Short mmCIF file of C-alpha atoms in Angstrom, two decimals:
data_model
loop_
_atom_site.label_atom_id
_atom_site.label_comp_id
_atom_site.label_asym_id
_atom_site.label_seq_id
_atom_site.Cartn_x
_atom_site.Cartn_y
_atom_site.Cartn_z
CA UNK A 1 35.32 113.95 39.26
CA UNK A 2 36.29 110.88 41.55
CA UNK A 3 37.12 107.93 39.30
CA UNK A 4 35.02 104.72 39.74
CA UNK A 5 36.14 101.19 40.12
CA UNK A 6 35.44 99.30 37.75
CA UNK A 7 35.83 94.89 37.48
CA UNK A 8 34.74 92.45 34.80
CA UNK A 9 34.18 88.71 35.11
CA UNK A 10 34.37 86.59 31.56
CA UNK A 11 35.01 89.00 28.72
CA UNK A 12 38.94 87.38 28.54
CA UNK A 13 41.48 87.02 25.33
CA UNK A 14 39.62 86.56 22.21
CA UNK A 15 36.13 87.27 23.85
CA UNK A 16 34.05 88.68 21.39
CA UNK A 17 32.38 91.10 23.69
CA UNK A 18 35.16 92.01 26.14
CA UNK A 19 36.71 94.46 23.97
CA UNK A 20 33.62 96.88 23.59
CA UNK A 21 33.08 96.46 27.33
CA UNK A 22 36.71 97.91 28.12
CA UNK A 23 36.91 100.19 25.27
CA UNK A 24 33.40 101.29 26.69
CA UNK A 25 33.89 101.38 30.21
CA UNK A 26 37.03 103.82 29.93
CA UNK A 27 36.26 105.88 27.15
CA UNK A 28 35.26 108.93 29.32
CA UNK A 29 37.76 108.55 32.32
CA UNK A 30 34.76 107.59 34.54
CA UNK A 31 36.09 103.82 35.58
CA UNK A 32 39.45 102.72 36.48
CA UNK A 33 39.64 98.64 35.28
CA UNK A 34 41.28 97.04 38.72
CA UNK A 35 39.85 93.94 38.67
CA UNK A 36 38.89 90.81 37.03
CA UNK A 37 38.14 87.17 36.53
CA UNK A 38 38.59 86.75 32.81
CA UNK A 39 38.41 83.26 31.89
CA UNK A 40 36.76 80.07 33.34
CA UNK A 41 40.95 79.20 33.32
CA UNK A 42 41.78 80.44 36.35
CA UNK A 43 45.50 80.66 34.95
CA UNK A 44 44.90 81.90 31.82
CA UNK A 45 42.76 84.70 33.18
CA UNK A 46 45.28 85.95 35.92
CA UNK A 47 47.77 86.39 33.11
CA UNK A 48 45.51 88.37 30.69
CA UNK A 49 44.68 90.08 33.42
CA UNK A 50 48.00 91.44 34.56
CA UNK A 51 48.70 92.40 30.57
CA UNK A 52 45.90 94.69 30.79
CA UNK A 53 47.86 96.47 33.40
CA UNK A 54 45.16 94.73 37.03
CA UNK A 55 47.85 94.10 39.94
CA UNK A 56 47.91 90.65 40.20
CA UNK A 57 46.61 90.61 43.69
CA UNK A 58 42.96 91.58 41.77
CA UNK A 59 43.81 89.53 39.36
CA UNK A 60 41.37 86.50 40.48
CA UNK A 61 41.01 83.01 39.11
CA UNK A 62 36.87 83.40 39.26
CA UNK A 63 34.60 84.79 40.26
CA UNK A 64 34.06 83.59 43.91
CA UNK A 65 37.80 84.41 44.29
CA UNK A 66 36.75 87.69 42.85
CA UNK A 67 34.00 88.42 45.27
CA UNK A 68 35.73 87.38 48.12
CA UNK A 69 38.46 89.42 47.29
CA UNK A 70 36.59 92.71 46.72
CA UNK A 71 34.07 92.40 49.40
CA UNK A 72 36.93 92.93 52.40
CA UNK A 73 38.62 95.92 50.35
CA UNK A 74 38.32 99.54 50.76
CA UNK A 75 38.93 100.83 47.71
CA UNK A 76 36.90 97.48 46.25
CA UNK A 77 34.84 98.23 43.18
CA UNK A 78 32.07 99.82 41.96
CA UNK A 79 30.69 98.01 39.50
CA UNK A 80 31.14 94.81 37.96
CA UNK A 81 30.47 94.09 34.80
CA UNK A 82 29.57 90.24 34.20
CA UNK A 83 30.50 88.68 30.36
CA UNK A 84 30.11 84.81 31.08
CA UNK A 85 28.07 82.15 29.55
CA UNK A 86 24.40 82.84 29.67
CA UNK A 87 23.83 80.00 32.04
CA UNK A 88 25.57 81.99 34.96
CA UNK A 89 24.62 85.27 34.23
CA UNK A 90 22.15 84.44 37.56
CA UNK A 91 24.43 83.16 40.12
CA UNK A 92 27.00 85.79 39.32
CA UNK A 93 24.47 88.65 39.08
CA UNK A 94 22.56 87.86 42.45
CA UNK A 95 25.53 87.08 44.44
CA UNK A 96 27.48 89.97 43.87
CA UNK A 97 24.11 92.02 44.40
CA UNK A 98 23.47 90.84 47.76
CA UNK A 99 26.95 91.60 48.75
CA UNK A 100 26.35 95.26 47.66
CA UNK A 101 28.02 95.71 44.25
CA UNK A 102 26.40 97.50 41.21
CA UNK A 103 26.24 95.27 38.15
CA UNK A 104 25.99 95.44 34.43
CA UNK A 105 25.40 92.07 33.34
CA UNK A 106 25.08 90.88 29.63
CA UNK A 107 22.07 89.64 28.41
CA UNK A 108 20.01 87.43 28.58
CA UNK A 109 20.10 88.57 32.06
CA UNK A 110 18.98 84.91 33.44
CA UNK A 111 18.21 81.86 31.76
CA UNK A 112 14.44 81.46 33.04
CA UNK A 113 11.66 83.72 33.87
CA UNK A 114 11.58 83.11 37.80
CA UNK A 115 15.40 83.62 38.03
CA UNK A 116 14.63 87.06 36.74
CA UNK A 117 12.23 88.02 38.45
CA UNK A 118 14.74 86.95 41.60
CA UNK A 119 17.15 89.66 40.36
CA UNK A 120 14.76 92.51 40.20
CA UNK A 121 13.58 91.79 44.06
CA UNK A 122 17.17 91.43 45.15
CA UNK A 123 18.35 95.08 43.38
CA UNK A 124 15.26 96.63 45.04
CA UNK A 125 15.83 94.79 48.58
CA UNK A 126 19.59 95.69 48.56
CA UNK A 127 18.78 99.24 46.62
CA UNK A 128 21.99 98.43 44.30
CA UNK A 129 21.80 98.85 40.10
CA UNK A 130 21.15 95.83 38.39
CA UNK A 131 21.25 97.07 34.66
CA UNK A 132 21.35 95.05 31.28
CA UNK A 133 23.63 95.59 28.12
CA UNK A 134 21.10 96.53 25.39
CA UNK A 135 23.71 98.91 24.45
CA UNK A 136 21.75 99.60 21.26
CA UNK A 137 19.90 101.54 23.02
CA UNK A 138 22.13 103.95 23.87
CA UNK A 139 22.88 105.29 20.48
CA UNK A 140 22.73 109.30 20.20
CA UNK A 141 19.99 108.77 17.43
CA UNK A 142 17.93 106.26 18.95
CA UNK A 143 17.91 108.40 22.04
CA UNK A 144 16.64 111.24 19.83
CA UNK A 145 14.40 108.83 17.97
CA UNK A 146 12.72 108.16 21.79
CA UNK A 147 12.88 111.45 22.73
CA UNK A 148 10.30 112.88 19.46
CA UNK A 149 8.00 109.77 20.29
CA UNK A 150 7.98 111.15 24.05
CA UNK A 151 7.12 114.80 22.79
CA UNK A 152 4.46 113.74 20.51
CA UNK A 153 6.66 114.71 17.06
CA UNK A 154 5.38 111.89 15.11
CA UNK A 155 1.68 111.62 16.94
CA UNK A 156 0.18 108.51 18.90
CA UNK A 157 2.43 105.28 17.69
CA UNK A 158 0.34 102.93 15.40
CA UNK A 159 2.90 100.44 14.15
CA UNK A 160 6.79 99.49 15.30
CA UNK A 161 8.58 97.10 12.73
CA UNK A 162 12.14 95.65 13.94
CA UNK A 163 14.66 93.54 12.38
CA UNK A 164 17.74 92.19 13.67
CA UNK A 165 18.88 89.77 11.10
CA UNK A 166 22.04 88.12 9.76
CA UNK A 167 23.23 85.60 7.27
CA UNK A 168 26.22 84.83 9.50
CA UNK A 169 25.23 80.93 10.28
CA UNK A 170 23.44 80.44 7.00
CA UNK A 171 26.47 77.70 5.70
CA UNK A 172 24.51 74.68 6.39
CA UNK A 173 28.57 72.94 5.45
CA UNK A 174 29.57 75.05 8.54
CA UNK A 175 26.55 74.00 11.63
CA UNK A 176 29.16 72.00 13.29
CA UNK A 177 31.42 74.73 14.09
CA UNK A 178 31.84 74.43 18.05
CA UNK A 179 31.56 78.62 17.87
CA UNK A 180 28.12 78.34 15.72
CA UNK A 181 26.38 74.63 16.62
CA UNK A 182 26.41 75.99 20.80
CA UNK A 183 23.97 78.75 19.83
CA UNK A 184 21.62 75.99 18.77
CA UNK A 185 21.70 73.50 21.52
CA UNK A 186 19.45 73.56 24.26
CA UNK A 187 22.11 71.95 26.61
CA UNK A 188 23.86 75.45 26.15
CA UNK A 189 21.36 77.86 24.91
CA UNK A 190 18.25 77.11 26.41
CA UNK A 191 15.22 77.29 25.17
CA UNK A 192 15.38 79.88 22.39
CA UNK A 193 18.45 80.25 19.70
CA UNK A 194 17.79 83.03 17.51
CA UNK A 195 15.39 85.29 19.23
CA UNK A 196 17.09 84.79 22.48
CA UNK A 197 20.34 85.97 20.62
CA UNK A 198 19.49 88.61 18.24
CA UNK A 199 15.66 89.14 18.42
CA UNK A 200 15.41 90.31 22.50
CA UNK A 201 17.72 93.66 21.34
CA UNK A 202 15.34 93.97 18.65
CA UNK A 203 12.09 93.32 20.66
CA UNK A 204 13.21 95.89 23.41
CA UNK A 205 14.49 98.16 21.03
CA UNK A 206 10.40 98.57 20.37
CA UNK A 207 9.77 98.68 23.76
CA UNK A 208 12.55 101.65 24.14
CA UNK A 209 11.72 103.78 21.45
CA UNK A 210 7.82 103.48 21.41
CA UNK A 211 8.13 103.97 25.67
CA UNK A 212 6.06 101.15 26.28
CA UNK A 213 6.13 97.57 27.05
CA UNK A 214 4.96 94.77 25.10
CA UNK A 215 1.61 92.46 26.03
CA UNK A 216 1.02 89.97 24.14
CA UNK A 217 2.48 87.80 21.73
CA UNK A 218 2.33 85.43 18.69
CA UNK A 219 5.23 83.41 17.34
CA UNK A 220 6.37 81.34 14.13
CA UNK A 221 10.10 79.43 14.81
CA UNK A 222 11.64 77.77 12.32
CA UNK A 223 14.65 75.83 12.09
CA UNK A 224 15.67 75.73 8.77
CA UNK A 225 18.87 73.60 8.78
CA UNK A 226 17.77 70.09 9.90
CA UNK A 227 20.84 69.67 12.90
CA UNK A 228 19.46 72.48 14.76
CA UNK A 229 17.29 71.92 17.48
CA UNK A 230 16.45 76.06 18.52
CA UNK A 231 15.28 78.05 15.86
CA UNK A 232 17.76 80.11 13.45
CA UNK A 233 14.63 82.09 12.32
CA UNK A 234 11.40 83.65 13.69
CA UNK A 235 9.05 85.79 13.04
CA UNK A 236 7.13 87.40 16.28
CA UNK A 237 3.82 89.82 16.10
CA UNK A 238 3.15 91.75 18.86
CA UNK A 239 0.99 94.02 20.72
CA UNK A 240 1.74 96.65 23.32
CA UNK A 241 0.12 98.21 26.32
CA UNK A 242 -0.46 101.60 24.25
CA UNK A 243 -2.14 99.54 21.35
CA UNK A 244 0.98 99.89 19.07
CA UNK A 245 0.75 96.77 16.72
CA UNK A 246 4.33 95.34 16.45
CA UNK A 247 6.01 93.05 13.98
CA UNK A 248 9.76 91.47 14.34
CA UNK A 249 11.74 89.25 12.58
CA UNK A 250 15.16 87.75 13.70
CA UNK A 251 17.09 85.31 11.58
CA UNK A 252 20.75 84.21 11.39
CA UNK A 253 20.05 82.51 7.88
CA UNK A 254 19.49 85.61 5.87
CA UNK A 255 22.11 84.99 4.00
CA UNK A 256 23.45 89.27 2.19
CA UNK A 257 22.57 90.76 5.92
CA UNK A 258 25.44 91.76 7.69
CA UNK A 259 24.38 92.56 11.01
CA UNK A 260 20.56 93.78 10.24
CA UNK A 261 19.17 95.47 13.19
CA UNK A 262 16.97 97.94 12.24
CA UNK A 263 13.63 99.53 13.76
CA UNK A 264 11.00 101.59 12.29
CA UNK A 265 8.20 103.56 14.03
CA UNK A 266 4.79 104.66 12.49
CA UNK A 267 2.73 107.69 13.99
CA UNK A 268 -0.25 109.26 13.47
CA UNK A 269 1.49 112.74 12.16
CA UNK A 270 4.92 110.72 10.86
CA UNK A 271 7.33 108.01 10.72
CA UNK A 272 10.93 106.97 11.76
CA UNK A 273 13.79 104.91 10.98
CA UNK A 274 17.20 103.30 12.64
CA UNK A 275 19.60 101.23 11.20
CA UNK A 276 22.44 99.98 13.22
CA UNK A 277 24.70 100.00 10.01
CA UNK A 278 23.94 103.83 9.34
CA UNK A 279 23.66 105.03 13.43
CA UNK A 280 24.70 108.42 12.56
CA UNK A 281 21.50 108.88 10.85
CA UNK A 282 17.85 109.03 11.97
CA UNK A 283 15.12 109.58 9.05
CA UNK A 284 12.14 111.21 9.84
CA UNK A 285 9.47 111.68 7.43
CA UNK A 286 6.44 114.20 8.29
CA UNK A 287 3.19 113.16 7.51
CA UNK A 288 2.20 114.90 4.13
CA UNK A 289 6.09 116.23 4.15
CA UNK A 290 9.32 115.20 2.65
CA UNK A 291 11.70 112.78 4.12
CA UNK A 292 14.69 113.97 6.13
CA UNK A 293 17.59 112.82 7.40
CA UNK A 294 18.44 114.18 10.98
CA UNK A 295 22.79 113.95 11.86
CA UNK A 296 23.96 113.02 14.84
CA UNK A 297 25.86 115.80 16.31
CA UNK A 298 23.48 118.49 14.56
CA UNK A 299 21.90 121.37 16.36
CA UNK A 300 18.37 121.21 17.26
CA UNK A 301 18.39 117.65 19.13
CA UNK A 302 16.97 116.49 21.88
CA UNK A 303 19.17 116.65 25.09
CA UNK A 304 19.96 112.82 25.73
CA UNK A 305 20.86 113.12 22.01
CA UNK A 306 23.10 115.77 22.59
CA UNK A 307 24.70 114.48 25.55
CA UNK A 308 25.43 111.18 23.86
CA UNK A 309 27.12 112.51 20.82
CA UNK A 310 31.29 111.87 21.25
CA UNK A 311 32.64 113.46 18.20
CA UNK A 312 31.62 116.25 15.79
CA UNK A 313 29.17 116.23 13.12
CA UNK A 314 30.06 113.68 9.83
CA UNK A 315 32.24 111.40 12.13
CA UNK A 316 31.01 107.70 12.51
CA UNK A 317 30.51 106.60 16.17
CA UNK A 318 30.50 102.43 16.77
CA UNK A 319 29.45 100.28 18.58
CA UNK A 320 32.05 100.44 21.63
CA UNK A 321 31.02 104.31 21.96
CA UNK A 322 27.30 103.16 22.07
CA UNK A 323 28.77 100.15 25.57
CA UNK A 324 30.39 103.80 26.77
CA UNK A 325 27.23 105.58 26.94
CA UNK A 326 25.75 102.74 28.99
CA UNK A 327 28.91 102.96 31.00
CA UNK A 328 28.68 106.85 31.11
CA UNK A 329 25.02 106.32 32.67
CA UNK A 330 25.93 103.93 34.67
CA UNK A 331 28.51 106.15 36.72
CA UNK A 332 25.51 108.86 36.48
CA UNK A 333 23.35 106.24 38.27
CA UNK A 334 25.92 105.48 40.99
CA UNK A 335 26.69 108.75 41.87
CA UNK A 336 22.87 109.34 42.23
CA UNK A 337 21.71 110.58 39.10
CA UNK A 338 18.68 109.02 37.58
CA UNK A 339 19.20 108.24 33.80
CA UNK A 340 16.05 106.76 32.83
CA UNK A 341 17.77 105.23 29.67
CA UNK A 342 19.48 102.69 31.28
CA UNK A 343 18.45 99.43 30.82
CA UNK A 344 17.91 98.20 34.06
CA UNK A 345 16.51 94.28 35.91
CA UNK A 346 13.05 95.09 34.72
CA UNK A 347 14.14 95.18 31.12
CA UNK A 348 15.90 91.88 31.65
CA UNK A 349 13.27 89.63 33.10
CA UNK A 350 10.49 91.05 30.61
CA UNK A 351 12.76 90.08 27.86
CA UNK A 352 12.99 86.52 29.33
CA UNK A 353 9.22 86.21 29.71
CA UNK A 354 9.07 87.23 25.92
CA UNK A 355 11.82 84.32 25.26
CA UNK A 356 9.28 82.09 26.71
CA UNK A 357 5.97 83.08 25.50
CA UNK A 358 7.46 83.06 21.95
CA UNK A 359 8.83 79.29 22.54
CA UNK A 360 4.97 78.48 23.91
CA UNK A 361 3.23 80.19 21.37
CA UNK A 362 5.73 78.58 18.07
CA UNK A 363 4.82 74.93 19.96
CA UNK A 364 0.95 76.03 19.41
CA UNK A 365 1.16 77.54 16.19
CA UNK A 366 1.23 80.81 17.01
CA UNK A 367 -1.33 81.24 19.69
CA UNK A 368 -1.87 84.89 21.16
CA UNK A 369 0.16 84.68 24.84
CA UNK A 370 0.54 86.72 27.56
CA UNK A 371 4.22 88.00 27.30
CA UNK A 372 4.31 89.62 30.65
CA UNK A 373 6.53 88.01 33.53
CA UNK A 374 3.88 87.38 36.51
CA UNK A 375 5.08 90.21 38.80
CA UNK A 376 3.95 92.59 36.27
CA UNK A 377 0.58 91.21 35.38
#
């Protein structure tokens, strides 16, 4: 099998998410890494660049260098995967778009609701893959855990529950840290802190597993050290087009969580459960039956399960082998093979509209909103 090209823009030294992305993007042997614009230094990028073994003519300064210099280029890339500040996520994503590259951009996808909705016209007008890194997704056990809801193994979905909450910013002695006080500012931010961070995985984790999309909305926010201006805790309710009654809370206060994402589905004829700190392990419990605890790598799963599964039975696979299997659909999708797992621009701009319902509804105490962006209504 041909090798893809593969670039990144952002993502540079001591990125917190660049790692996974190139641990996840070569795992398989489906994407050689020959270009990139790795830091908003333009100096300091073309040298990490060149360490990671990118000739230093691909080795760009940013990213309009980048796209410049790929567009003229036969053997130009792929895919680019874009790891910048949230507040350029849009420019990046559209422009490399229209000049026919595939991307995989981080999320939030775009900062606003009508910037989103921008992206998913421009991947359908220039037919290339806009998709979006809710790499939980792509665990081998949430894939099975969709896959029973899809073949009726638990019955018609009543209830979805999701956490995704940490303690991680709950030192009120440490809210001026420049890496922690950003996440709270609407300058940088926007208009959501904590559910824009942590609680969109969660919400389309629901949205994922159950196989349906969300409606409506209510919202509590609450800010609960006195600097902050975006919420650091919230608590959504939900309802879906199915009629599966959702609840999700996101908090970075909860102080004794580690990292707290967590979903569990309720049937008619049974019940499920995910934890990102246990992914291995999916628990299934029969209604009227005894709980049990379904392996990764175990015979008897469903076939997305299966095909996601790295390593043998008992042996833990993280979180850059869960970026991999995005990556490993990805080069499915380019060479023409549908995976309908992949999170694609559809995914991205509902999860902004749910951003800003849930700021609208917190402001009026928790009023029932549509959470559907307009193009969808």
């Amino acid at each position: 099998m041909k090798k893809l090209n593969w670039g990144m823009i952002g993502g540079g030294e001591g990125s917190q998410i660049g790692p996974a992305h190139r641990l996840g993007a070569q795992a398989d042997g489906r994407f050689n890494f020959v270009a990139g614009a790795l830091d908003h230094r333009p100096e300091a990028g073309r040298d990490y660049a060149q360490r990671l073994g990118i000739a230093a003519d691909r080795a760009y300064g940013d990213w309009t260098e980048m796209l410049a210099g790929e567009k003229g280029r036969d053997d130009r890339i792929d895919l680019v995967t874009v790891a910048t500040p949230n507040a350029t996520h849009f420019e990046i994503t559209k422009a490399f778009l229209e000049a026919g590259f595939n991307v995989l951009c981080e999320k939030p996808m775009t900062m606003t609701v009508e910037e989103g909705e921008e992206i998913v016209r421009v991947a359908a007008k220039t037919g290339k893959i806009c998709a979006v890194n809710y790499c939980y997704s792509a665990y081998p056990m949430v894939r099975q855990a969709r896959a029973m809801v899809r073949a009726g193994e638990i019955g018609k979905v009543r209830l979805v529950v999701t956490n995704f909450s940490h303690g991680h910013h709950g030192d009120a002695t440490d809210a001026d840290n420049p890496r922690v006080r950003w996440r709270y500012d609407p300058k940088m931010a926007g208009v959501s802190g904590q559910f824009a961070d942590c609680g969109i995985h969660a919400l389309h984790m629901a949205s994922f597993v159950c196989d349906d999309e969300v409606e409506t909305l209510s919202a509590d926010f609450a800010s609960t050290i006195p600097s902050r201006e975006l919420e650091d805790d919230a608590m959504v309710n939900f309802r879906m087009r199915g009629g599966t009654v959702g609840r999700l809370w996101t908090s970075s206060v909860a102080i004794g969580r580690q990292h707290g994402f967590d979903i569990q589905i309720f049937g008619e004829t049974g019940g499920l459960r995910w934890a990102s700190e246990q992914p291995n392990q999916l628990i299934y419990t029969p209604v009227g039956g005894r709980t049990q605890i379904i392996e990764k790598g175990e015979g008897g799963l469903h076939e997305d399960a299966r095909r996601l599964s790295r390593v043998s039975i008992a042996h833990p696979e993280g979180f850059p082998l869960a970026v991999a299997n995005i990556y490993c659909d990805l080069a499915d999708a380019i060479a023409g093979e549908t995976r309908d797992g992949l999170p694609g621009a559809e995914a991205g701009v509902r999860s902004m509209a749910a951003v800003h319902t849930a700021v609208a509804s917190a402001k009026e105490n928790g009023a029932w909103l549509d959470a559907r962006p307009p193009m969808f209504r």
